[in-house]
Short mmCIF file of C-alpha atoms in Angstrom, two decimals:
data_model
loop_
_atom_site.label_atom_id
_atom_site.label_comp_id
_atom_site.label_asym_id
_atom_site.label_seq_id
_atom_site.Cartn_x
_atom_site.Cartn_y
_atom_site.Cartn_z
CA MET A 1 26.21 -51.64 48.52
CA ARG A 2 24.38 -49.33 46.09
CA ILE A 3 26.17 -46.26 44.74
CA GLY A 4 24.30 -43.72 42.65
CA VAL A 5 25.73 -41.58 39.86
CA LEU A 6 23.86 -38.35 39.15
CA ALA A 7 22.93 -38.91 35.48
CA LEU A 8 21.34 -35.60 34.52
CA GLN A 9 24.22 -34.59 32.27
CA GLY A 10 27.97 -35.20 32.12
CA ASP A 11 30.37 -38.14 32.23
CA PHE A 12 28.20 -40.31 34.47
CA ALA A 13 28.81 -43.37 32.28
CA ARG A 14 32.55 -43.17 32.93
CA HIS A 15 31.96 -42.99 36.69
CA ALA A 16 29.66 -46.01 36.48
CA ARG A 17 32.37 -47.91 34.62
CA ALA A 18 35.01 -46.89 37.17
CA LEU A 19 32.77 -48.08 40.05
CA GLN A 20 32.23 -51.41 38.38
CA LYS A 21 35.99 -51.96 38.45
CA CYS A 22 36.02 -51.56 42.26
CA GLY A 23 35.25 -54.29 44.74
CA SER A 24 36.59 -57.81 44.85
CA ARG A 25 33.43 -59.39 43.44
CA PRO A 26 31.63 -58.02 40.35
CA SER A 27 28.38 -57.95 42.32
CA ALA A 28 29.86 -56.10 45.30
CA ILE A 29 28.73 -52.69 44.05
CA GLU A 30 25.46 -51.98 42.36
CA VAL A 31 25.58 -48.78 40.32
CA VAL A 32 22.38 -46.76 39.87
CA GLU A 33 21.87 -43.86 37.45
CA ILE A 34 20.03 -41.11 39.34
CA ARG A 35 17.67 -38.87 37.36
CA LYS A 36 14.95 -38.17 39.96
CA PRO A 37 15.43 -37.02 43.59
CA GLU A 38 13.33 -39.85 45.09
CA GLN A 39 15.95 -42.32 43.82
CA LEU A 40 18.40 -40.92 46.41
CA GLU A 41 16.48 -42.75 49.13
CA ASP A 42 17.66 -46.14 47.87
CA ILE A 43 21.41 -45.55 47.62
CA ASP A 44 24.32 -45.56 50.09
CA GLY A 45 26.59 -43.04 48.34
CA LEU A 46 26.42 -40.62 45.41
CA ILE A 47 28.85 -39.44 42.74
CA MET A 48 28.23 -36.03 41.19
CA PRO A 49 30.11 -36.22 37.88
CA GLY A 50 31.87 -33.79 35.61
CA GLY A 51 29.74 -31.95 33.11
CA GLU A 52 28.53 -28.39 32.82
CA SER A 53 27.63 -27.00 36.24
CA THR A 54 25.19 -24.41 34.81
CA THR A 55 23.33 -27.16 32.92
CA LEU A 56 23.34 -29.44 35.96
CA LEU A 57 21.97 -26.67 38.20
CA LYS A 58 19.04 -26.10 35.84
CA LEU A 59 18.22 -29.78 35.61
CA MET A 60 18.53 -30.17 39.41
CA ASP A 61 16.29 -27.17 39.96
CA ALA A 62 13.58 -28.47 37.64
CA TRP A 63 13.16 -31.63 39.73
CA GLY A 64 13.72 -30.34 43.27
CA PHE A 65 17.09 -32.03 43.76
CA VAL A 66 18.49 -29.40 46.16
CA PRO A 67 16.46 -30.29 49.30
CA ALA A 68 16.82 -34.00 48.51
CA LEU A 69 20.61 -33.70 48.29
CA GLU A 70 20.74 -31.67 51.52
CA LYS A 71 18.76 -34.42 53.24
CA PHE A 72 21.02 -37.11 51.76
CA HIS A 73 24.10 -35.30 53.09
CA ALA A 74 22.52 -34.68 56.50
CA GLY A 75 21.94 -38.43 56.77
CA GLY A 76 25.73 -38.92 56.65
CA LYS A 77 25.77 -40.61 53.25
CA PRO A 78 28.99 -39.97 51.30
CA ILE A 79 29.11 -37.75 48.20
CA PHE A 80 31.99 -37.58 45.70
CA GLY A 81 32.08 -34.58 43.35
CA THR A 82 34.48 -34.30 40.41
CA CYS A 83 35.00 -31.03 38.52
CA ALA A 84 31.42 -29.76 37.97
CA GLY A 85 30.38 -32.01 40.88
CA LEU A 86 32.90 -30.18 43.08
CA ILE A 87 31.53 -26.81 41.90
CA LEU A 88 28.01 -27.90 42.90
CA THR A 89 29.03 -29.10 46.37
CA ALA A 90 31.44 -26.24 47.29
CA ARG A 91 30.67 -23.54 49.88
CA ASP A 92 31.28 -20.69 47.41
CA VAL A 93 31.85 -20.35 43.68
CA ALA A 94 33.48 -17.60 41.63
CA ASN A 95 33.86 -16.80 37.89
CA PRO A 96 30.95 -16.23 37.94
CA ALA A 97 29.36 -16.53 41.39
CA GLN A 98 26.53 -19.07 41.27
CA PHE A 99 24.40 -21.17 43.59
CA SER A 100 26.08 -24.15 45.23
CA LEU A 101 25.05 -26.66 47.88
CA GLY A 102 27.77 -25.70 50.40
CA LEU A 103 28.42 -29.27 51.55
CA ILE A 104 32.21 -28.82 51.79
CA ASP A 105 33.96 -25.70 53.09
CA VAL A 106 36.03 -24.81 50.02
CA GLY A 107 35.92 -21.86 47.63
CA VAL A 108 36.30 -22.70 43.94
CA GLU A 109 36.89 -20.70 40.80
CA ARG A 110 35.32 -22.10 37.62
CA ASN A 111 37.33 -22.62 34.38
CA ALA A 112 40.32 -21.33 36.33
CA TYR A 113 43.09 -22.63 34.04
CA GLY A 114 41.37 -21.30 30.89
CA ARG A 115 39.60 -22.95 27.99
CA GLN A 116 40.03 -26.41 26.47
CA ARG A 117 43.38 -25.38 24.94
CA GLU A 118 44.65 -25.13 28.53
CA SER A 119 43.36 -28.55 29.63
CA PHE A 120 46.15 -30.90 30.71
CA GLU A 121 47.20 -34.17 32.30
CA ALA A 122 49.59 -34.62 35.21
CA ALA A 123 50.95 -37.37 37.44
CA GLY A 124 50.47 -36.80 41.15
CA THR A 125 50.40 -38.29 44.60
CA ALA A 126 47.38 -38.57 46.86
CA VAL A 127 47.61 -39.29 50.56
CA LEU A 128 44.81 -41.77 51.24
CA ASP A 129 44.32 -43.39 54.64
CA GLY A 130 47.72 -41.98 55.64
CA ARG A 131 49.60 -43.62 52.74
CA PRO A 132 50.99 -41.81 49.67
CA VAL A 133 49.71 -43.39 46.43
CA PRO A 134 50.43 -42.35 42.81
CA ILE A 135 47.43 -41.11 40.82
CA GLU A 136 46.81 -39.96 37.23
CA MET A 137 45.08 -36.61 36.95
CA VAL A 138 43.18 -35.31 33.88
CA PHE A 139 42.16 -31.65 34.17
CA ILE A 140 39.48 -30.51 31.68
CA ARG A 141 38.45 -26.84 31.74
CA ALA A 142 39.02 -27.47 35.41
CA PRO A 143 38.13 -25.36 38.43
CA ARG A 144 40.73 -24.42 41.05
CA ILE A 145 40.21 -24.70 44.79
CA ARG A 146 41.09 -21.17 45.97
CA ARG A 147 40.18 -21.52 49.65
CA VAL A 148 40.24 -24.51 52.00
CA GLY A 149 38.27 -24.21 55.23
CA PRO A 150 39.66 -25.37 58.63
CA GLY A 151 37.71 -28.65 58.71
CA VAL A 152 38.83 -29.72 55.25
CA GLU A 153 41.66 -32.19 54.65
CA THR A 154 43.70 -31.81 51.44
CA LEU A 155 44.32 -35.28 49.96
CA ALA A 156 46.24 -34.34 46.80
CA ARG A 157 48.00 -31.31 45.34
CA HIS A 158 49.15 -30.23 41.90
CA GLY A 159 52.19 -28.05 42.56
CA ASP A 160 51.20 -26.17 45.73
CA GLU A 161 47.48 -26.17 45.04
CA PRO A 162 44.92 -28.55 46.51
CA VAL A 163 43.17 -30.63 43.80
CA MET A 164 41.50 -33.27 45.97
CA ALA A 165 39.96 -32.72 49.40
CA ARG A 166 37.64 -34.26 51.97
CA GLN A 167 35.46 -32.96 54.76
CA GLY A 168 33.63 -35.71 56.63
CA SER A 169 31.44 -37.56 54.16
CA VAL A 170 32.18 -35.27 51.20
CA LEU A 171 35.06 -35.98 48.81
CA VAL A 172 35.94 -33.64 45.93
CA ALA A 173 38.46 -33.49 43.09
CA THR A 174 39.13 -30.85 40.44
CA PHE A 175 40.34 -33.59 38.04
CA HIS A 176 38.77 -36.68 36.48
CA PRO A 177 39.92 -40.06 37.90
CA GLU A 178 37.01 -41.67 36.00
CA LEU A 179 38.74 -40.97 32.67
CA THR A 180 41.75 -43.11 33.63
CA ASP A 181 42.03 -46.85 34.12
CA ASP A 182 43.36 -46.29 37.65
CA PRO A 183 40.65 -47.22 40.20
CA THR A 184 42.51 -45.79 43.25
CA VAL A 185 40.27 -42.78 43.91
CA HIS A 186 37.01 -44.66 43.29
CA GLU A 187 38.16 -47.47 45.58
CA TYR A 188 38.82 -44.87 48.28
CA PHE A 189 35.28 -43.48 47.84
CA CYS A 190 33.84 -47.01 47.97
CA ARG A 191 35.60 -47.50 51.34
CA MET A 192 34.03 -44.23 52.56
CA VAL A 193 30.58 -45.54 51.56
CA LYS A 194 31.21 -48.90 53.18
CA GLU A 195 32.33 -47.30 56.46
CA ALA A 196 29.36 -44.91 56.50
CA LYS A 197 26.97 -47.81 55.91
CA ARG A 198 28.50 -49.74 58.80
CA ALA A 199 28.29 -46.75 61.17
CA MET B 1 42.68 -44.65 26.49
CA GLU B 2 42.34 -48.35 25.86
CA GLU B 3 45.08 -50.12 23.89
CA LEU B 4 44.54 -49.43 20.20
CA ASN B 5 47.41 -51.62 18.93
CA GLY B 6 49.59 -48.52 18.83
CA LEU B 7 47.21 -46.60 16.54
CA ARG B 8 47.08 -42.97 17.57
CA ILE B 9 43.72 -41.40 18.37
CA ALA B 10 42.80 -38.05 19.95
CA ASP B 11 44.18 -37.12 23.40
CA ARG B 12 42.36 -38.39 26.47
CA LYS B 13 41.69 -34.83 27.69
CA HIS B 14 39.96 -34.02 24.38
CA ILE B 15 37.86 -37.19 24.30
CA GLY B 16 37.22 -36.37 27.97
CA LEU B 17 35.61 -33.03 27.12
CA ALA B 18 33.19 -34.89 24.84
CA GLU B 19 32.45 -37.22 27.78
CA MET B 20 31.57 -34.15 29.87
CA LEU B 21 28.99 -33.09 27.26
CA LYS B 22 27.16 -36.41 27.28
CA GLY B 23 23.45 -36.31 28.00
CA GLY B 24 23.52 -32.68 26.95
CA VAL B 25 22.37 -30.45 24.10
CA ILE B 26 24.74 -28.43 21.92
CA MET B 27 22.88 -25.55 20.33
CA ASP B 28 23.71 -23.64 17.13
CA VAL B 29 23.93 -19.89 17.74
CA THR B 30 24.86 -16.99 15.49
CA ASN B 31 25.35 -14.23 18.09
CA ALA B 32 25.84 -13.48 21.79
CA GLU B 33 22.14 -12.97 22.44
CA GLN B 34 21.23 -16.42 21.14
CA ALA B 35 24.18 -17.92 23.06
CA LYS B 36 22.80 -16.46 26.30
CA ILE B 37 19.31 -17.84 25.57
CA ALA B 38 20.89 -21.26 24.93
CA GLU B 39 22.93 -21.19 28.15
CA ASP B 40 19.92 -20.04 30.20
CA ALA B 41 17.90 -22.92 28.75
CA GLY B 42 20.52 -25.43 29.95
CA ALA B 43 22.63 -26.03 26.82
CA ALA B 44 25.83 -27.96 27.64
CA SER B 45 27.65 -26.08 24.88
CA VAL B 46 26.98 -23.68 22.01
CA MET B 47 28.12 -23.92 18.39
CA ALA B 48 29.04 -20.61 16.75
CA LEU B 49 28.24 -20.33 13.08
CA GLU B 50 27.61 -17.59 10.54
CA ARG B 51 24.08 -18.68 9.62
CA VAL B 52 21.94 -21.55 10.87
CA PRO B 53 21.72 -24.39 8.34
CA SER B 54 18.17 -23.63 7.17
CA ASP B 55 19.26 -20.08 6.25
CA ILE B 56 22.35 -21.40 4.45
CA ARG B 57 20.03 -23.70 2.52
CA ARG B 58 17.60 -20.86 1.71
CA ASP B 59 20.10 -18.14 0.82
CA GLY B 60 22.85 -20.22 -0.80
CA GLY B 61 26.30 -18.77 -1.45
CA VAL B 62 29.52 -19.91 0.20
CA ALA B 63 29.07 -20.71 3.89
CA ARG B 64 32.24 -19.98 5.89
CA MET B 65 33.53 -19.94 9.46
CA SER B 66 31.68 -17.49 11.73
CA PRO B 67 33.18 -13.96 11.79
CA VAL B 68 35.90 -13.65 14.47
CA LYS B 69 34.10 -10.83 16.26
CA LYS B 70 30.92 -12.89 16.60
CA ILE B 71 32.87 -15.77 18.12
CA GLN B 72 34.58 -13.44 20.60
CA GLU B 73 31.22 -11.96 21.60
CA ILE B 74 29.79 -15.42 22.14
CA GLN B 75 32.84 -16.45 24.22
CA LYS B 76 32.33 -13.38 26.41
CA ALA B 77 28.61 -13.99 26.83
CA VAL B 78 28.67 -17.56 28.20
CA THR B 79 30.70 -19.80 30.54
CA ILE B 80 29.82 -23.11 28.84
CA PRO B 81 32.18 -24.48 26.14
CA VAL B 82 32.02 -22.65 22.81
CA MET B 83 32.42 -24.68 19.63
CA ALA B 84 32.73 -23.26 16.13
CA LYS B 85 32.52 -24.66 12.61
CA ALA B 86 35.33 -24.72 10.09
CA ARG B 87 34.97 -25.75 6.45
CA ILE B 88 36.02 -29.31 5.57
CA GLY B 89 39.74 -29.22 4.77
CA HIS B 90 40.14 -25.53 5.69
CA PHE B 91 42.97 -25.92 8.18
CA VAL B 92 43.60 -22.17 8.34
CA GLU B 93 40.07 -21.51 9.58
CA ALA B 94 40.88 -24.19 12.17
CA GLN B 95 44.15 -22.41 13.08
CA ILE B 96 42.19 -19.18 13.62
CA LEU B 97 39.66 -20.99 15.81
CA GLU B 98 42.50 -22.53 17.82
CA ALA B 99 44.10 -19.11 18.33
CA LEU B 100 40.70 -17.77 19.46
CA GLY B 101 40.60 -20.47 22.14
CA VAL B 102 37.46 -22.15 20.85
CA ASP B 103 36.81 -25.32 22.89
CA TYR B 104 35.89 -27.68 19.98
CA ILE B 105 36.10 -27.32 16.21
CA ASP B 106 33.34 -28.85 14.09
CA GLU B 107 34.84 -29.68 10.68
CA SER B 108 31.42 -29.46 9.17
CA GLU B 109 29.61 -30.41 5.99
CA VAL B 110 27.12 -27.62 6.77
CA LEU B 111 29.74 -25.13 5.52
CA THR B 112 30.96 -25.15 1.92
CA PRO B 113 33.94 -27.55 1.68
CA ALA B 114 37.34 -25.93 1.08
CA ASP B 115 39.02 -29.14 -0.10
CA GLU B 116 37.36 -31.83 -2.19
CA HIS B 117 39.96 -34.48 -1.40
CA PHE B 118 41.30 -34.10 2.12
CA HIS B 119 39.96 -33.44 5.60
CA ILE B 120 42.03 -31.55 8.18
CA ASP B 121 44.92 -33.31 9.97
CA LYS B 122 43.39 -32.96 13.40
CA PHE B 123 46.50 -34.16 15.27
CA ALA B 124 48.21 -30.89 14.31
CA PHE B 125 45.99 -28.95 16.76
CA ARG B 126 45.91 -28.40 20.52
CA ILE B 127 42.12 -28.28 20.58
CA PRO B 128 39.73 -31.11 19.74
CA PHE B 129 37.61 -31.72 16.64
CA VAL B 130 34.18 -33.21 16.07
CA CYS B 131 33.35 -34.50 12.59
CA GLY B 132 30.19 -35.73 10.91
CA CYS B 133 29.60 -39.20 9.50
CA ARG B 134 26.90 -41.17 7.71
CA ASP B 135 28.19 -44.65 8.45
CA LEU B 136 30.85 -46.55 10.40
CA GLY B 137 33.54 -46.27 7.72
CA GLU B 138 33.29 -42.49 7.61
CA ALA B 139 33.31 -42.33 11.43
CA LEU B 140 36.50 -44.42 11.59
CA ARG B 141 38.28 -42.38 8.90
CA ARG B 142 37.64 -39.24 10.96
CA ILE B 143 38.70 -40.89 14.24
CA GLY B 144 41.83 -42.10 12.44
CA GLU B 145 42.55 -38.46 11.48
CA GLY B 146 42.24 -37.43 15.12
CA ALA B 147 38.59 -36.50 15.71
CA ALA B 148 37.84 -36.67 19.47
CA MET B 149 34.07 -36.88 18.94
CA ILE B 150 31.84 -38.13 16.13
CA ARG B 151 28.37 -36.90 15.28
CA THR B 152 26.11 -38.51 12.78
CA LYS B 153 25.31 -35.98 10.06
CA GLY B 154 21.60 -36.25 9.47
CA GLU B 155 20.42 -33.57 7.06
CA ALA B 156 21.14 -30.16 8.59
CA GLY B 157 18.51 -27.45 8.27
CA SER B 158 15.83 -29.88 7.10
CA GLY B 159 13.83 -30.14 10.34
CA ASN B 160 13.39 -33.78 9.30
CA ILE B 161 14.77 -36.52 11.55
CA VAL B 162 14.79 -39.30 8.95
CA GLU B 163 18.42 -38.89 7.86
CA ALA B 164 19.67 -38.61 11.46
CA VAL B 165 17.92 -41.90 12.19
CA ARG B 166 19.36 -43.54 9.07
CA HIS B 167 22.92 -42.51 9.93
CA MET B 168 22.71 -43.44 13.62
CA ARG B 169 21.26 -46.86 12.79
CA SER B 170 23.97 -47.36 10.19
CA VAL B 171 26.79 -46.60 12.65
CA MET B 172 25.27 -48.65 15.48
CA SER B 173 24.58 -51.70 13.30
CA GLY B 174 28.05 -51.36 11.79
CA VAL B 175 29.56 -51.58 15.27
CA ARG B 176 27.37 -54.56 16.19
CA ARG B 177 28.34 -56.33 12.98
CA LEU B 178 32.05 -56.01 13.77
CA THR B 179 31.53 -57.83 17.08
CA THR B 180 30.21 -60.86 15.17
CA LEU B 181 33.20 -61.22 12.84
CA GLY B 182 36.11 -63.59 13.29
CA PRO B 183 39.70 -62.30 13.26
CA GLU B 184 40.29 -63.53 9.70
CA GLU B 185 37.33 -61.46 8.46
CA LEU B 186 38.49 -58.12 9.86
CA MET B 187 41.01 -57.08 7.19
CA THR B 188 38.47 -57.51 4.41
CA GLU B 189 35.93 -55.63 6.51
CA ALA B 190 38.45 -52.80 7.02
CA LYS B 191 39.01 -52.67 3.26
CA ASN B 192 35.26 -52.59 2.55
CA LEU B 193 34.67 -49.89 5.16
CA GLY B 194 37.66 -47.86 3.99
CA ALA B 195 38.71 -47.68 7.65
CA PRO B 196 41.95 -48.21 9.61
CA TYR B 197 42.42 -51.92 10.38
CA ASP B 198 43.53 -51.34 13.99
CA LEU B 199 40.37 -49.37 14.76
CA VAL B 200 38.22 -52.06 13.16
CA ARG B 201 39.96 -54.70 15.27
CA TRP B 202 39.61 -52.67 18.47
CA ILE B 203 35.88 -52.10 17.91
CA SER B 204 35.30 -55.77 17.10
CA ARG B 205 36.47 -56.52 20.67
CA ALA B 206 35.17 -53.46 22.52
CA GLY B 207 31.73 -53.34 20.84
CA LYS B 208 31.75 -49.53 20.82
CA LEU B 209 33.48 -46.55 19.23
CA PRO B 210 36.62 -45.27 21.02
CA VAL B 211 35.17 -41.72 21.13
CA PRO B 212 31.68 -40.41 22.01
CA ASN B 213 29.04 -40.48 19.27
CA PHE B 214 26.47 -37.65 19.21
CA SER B 215 23.58 -36.97 16.82
CA ALA B 216 23.00 -33.96 14.57
CA GLY B 217 21.00 -32.82 11.58
CA GLY B 218 17.21 -32.62 11.75
CA ILE B 219 16.25 -32.50 15.44
CA ALA B 220 13.27 -30.14 15.81
CA THR B 221 11.25 -31.45 18.78
CA PRO B 222 11.84 -32.96 22.25
CA ALA B 223 10.60 -36.26 20.81
CA ASP B 224 13.25 -36.12 18.06
CA ALA B 225 15.99 -35.61 20.68
CA ALA B 226 14.72 -38.52 22.81
CA LEU B 227 14.43 -40.72 19.72
CA MET B 228 18.10 -40.17 18.85
CA MET B 229 19.14 -40.85 22.48
CA GLN B 230 17.16 -44.11 22.50
CA LEU B 231 18.83 -45.10 19.23
CA GLY B 232 22.22 -44.77 20.90
CA ALA B 233 23.27 -41.11 20.57
CA GLU B 234 25.14 -39.94 23.68
CA ALA B 235 24.14 -36.25 23.27
CA VAL B 236 22.47 -34.14 20.58
CA PHE B 237 23.29 -31.13 18.42
CA VAL B 238 20.32 -28.90 17.58
CA GLY B 239 20.75 -26.37 14.80
CA SER B 240 17.89 -24.56 13.11
CA GLY B 241 15.37 -26.47 15.27
CA ILE B 242 15.58 -23.98 18.14
CA PHE B 243 16.01 -20.51 16.69
CA LYS B 244 13.70 -21.20 13.72
CA SER B 245 10.83 -22.20 16.03
CA SER B 246 8.18 -19.80 17.36
CA ASP B 247 9.44 -19.82 20.99
CA PRO B 248 13.19 -20.64 21.04
CA ALA B 249 13.77 -20.34 24.83
CA LYS B 250 10.89 -22.66 25.68
CA ARG B 251 11.75 -25.20 22.98
CA ALA B 252 15.42 -25.16 24.01
CA LYS B 253 14.48 -25.93 27.65
CA ALA B 254 12.15 -28.70 26.55
CA ILE B 255 14.82 -30.34 24.38
CA VAL B 256 17.32 -30.18 27.28
CA GLN B 257 14.84 -31.99 29.58
CA ALA B 258 13.96 -34.52 26.88
CA THR B 259 17.64 -35.35 26.30
CA THR B 260 18.19 -36.10 30.01
CA HIS B 261 14.90 -37.95 30.55
CA PHE B 262 14.86 -39.62 27.13
CA LYS B 263 13.53 -42.92 28.47
CA ASP B 264 10.69 -41.34 30.48
CA PRO B 265 7.53 -40.74 28.37
CA ASP B 266 5.79 -38.93 31.25
CA VAL B 267 8.51 -36.31 31.22
CA LEU B 268 8.34 -36.11 27.43
CA VAL B 269 4.61 -35.40 27.63
CA ARG B 270 5.17 -32.67 30.21
CA VAL B 271 7.90 -30.87 28.28
CA SER B 272 6.15 -31.19 24.91
CA GLU B 273 3.00 -29.36 26.02
CA ASP B 274 2.33 -25.92 24.64
CA LEU B 275 5.62 -25.46 22.79
CA GLY B 276 4.34 -23.34 19.91
CA ASP B 277 5.26 -24.11 16.33
CA ALA B 278 8.27 -26.21 15.35
CA MET B 279 10.36 -25.13 12.37
CA VAL B 280 8.89 -26.02 8.99
CA GLY B 281 10.40 -29.29 7.79
CA LEU B 282 11.53 -30.41 4.36
CA GLU B 283 10.81 -33.77 2.78
CA ILE B 284 14.21 -35.27 1.92
CA SER B 285 12.92 -37.47 -0.91
CA LYS B 286 11.71 -34.35 -2.75
CA MET B 287 15.07 -32.61 -2.48
CA ALA B 288 17.58 -32.63 -5.32
CA GLU B 289 20.79 -34.60 -4.67
CA LYS B 290 22.83 -31.40 -5.16
CA ASP B 291 20.95 -29.73 -2.28
CA LEU B 292 21.94 -32.36 0.29
CA LEU B 293 24.59 -31.28 2.81
CA GLN B 294 25.26 -34.80 4.10
CA THR B 295 27.08 -35.89 0.91
CA ARG B 296 29.87 -33.38 1.54
CA GLY B 297 32.94 -35.06 2.99
CA TRP B 298 33.80 -38.73 2.47
#
C-alpha cells in the first residue's frame, strides 16, 4: 500500500513519520512525498498536511495540482486533510473566502480561534468504526468547522463543535494527530485506504 | 514531545507551528505593502522588523523592535503568521510582542543586543521564540532556554551565503558527531559544547534536534535557498535578499518554488530565469570583526 503526503509545504515530515508507525509490518506502508501532480497516479491514498493554505494554494496552482486532485478523488482514492489540508478540501472557506477543492461538504473558517497565543491542546474522544476511542488533539492557529453538510459524519468534537469529520473517501481534522505519538487517527485513515484499494 | 529525561523544552503546540512552516520561506518585511507582496508570492510567514539587515548595516545606530503601529498594520494586511524581532535579552520588547499577538518572536542578533550576558527566559511567554545559532552548543543553549525553533545565523544583510553554509554544516556535523559517542563521553561533550547534558544525551540517541532547524542570513537567490535545504535546513528565512533586489515579487516567488523543489535542478533552472539583479553582496573576509552581526549572542 502506497500513501502519499503532499510535500509542497507544511508538516509533511510529521505525517510521514506517523504513517510509518502504522501497520503491523514496517514494510506494510510505503510513504511517498508528493511534489508533482503526476506522482498522484502511483499512490492509493493522500494526506494533505498542515501548513499555510495560501502558500499551498500558490504552489498547487503553479503545477496544475487542482485537476489532478479532482481526478484522484473521483477515482475513489481516500484523502486525509489536517488543518490547512482541511481548508483546501472543504466546500467553502471564510476569513477570508478563498478557493478550495470542495471535496467534503463542510464550511470552515480560517484562524478561527485567533493567533498562535490562542493555540491549545485538548484531550478528546473520536468515534471510529462505531467505537469511542480517546485521542490527543493539538490545535495550532486552527480553523473551525462552521457548517456540516447532510452527507458528512462527525467523528470527533471539541465541546459541541465538530473537529473531525468524514464524507465517503475524504477524512478531515482541524487538529494535528501527526504531532502526537498516538497513531489512532492515522491507523483509521490507513484502514480507509486499504478498504478502498480492495473495493 | 519525545522523552527528554525530564528536561523542559518548548510546548508541543509551539514546536508544532514551526513544523507547519517547514518547506516554506519566511520573508523580512518592514511595512504592510511588503507583507502583502510576500504573502502573494507564497511566503509561509513574514518577519516584521524596523529596517532590513542591509539597511541596518549601512545606516548604523541602535536597531530596535519594529514600531507597534507597523506590526499592527502588517497583522491586518496578511493571514499568514506574523513574526517580529526583539533585541537579545530585551524581555519587555518580547512582552509587547506577546501582547500584540505576534505568532513568533525572533530574539535576534540582527538588532542591537539589550543585554550582554543573558538571553530571554522564553518559558515565561505564551508565544514561541526562534533564536539564531552558529553551532550546536549555541543551538542547545537556546533550546534549553525554551526556543521552539532554531535558525542558523549566517551573516544577515550580507547577500553572501558563506556564513549560512558554515553554520548549518557546523550544526549538522555536531549532531552527527553526538550519535557516534559512547555514554561515558557525553558529559565531557556537554561541557565542551556548553550545552545541557540531557539535551546532548537525547540528541546522541535521536540523531536530530528536538525542534525544527531553519536557515537565515545571506540567502539572495533561489539557488542559495535550495543549497541550504540540501544541507539540511527545514525552511529558510530571507531578509534583505528580496526587497533589496530589482524585482522583489518575482524573486520572492522564485525562492518559494526553489525551497519546495530544492532537489529538482530542472525547476531551479525554470525559476531562476530572468530574475533581474540580486542584491549586491559583501565579502565577509573583508569585513571588520566589529561589523559582524553573527557574533552577537553566545
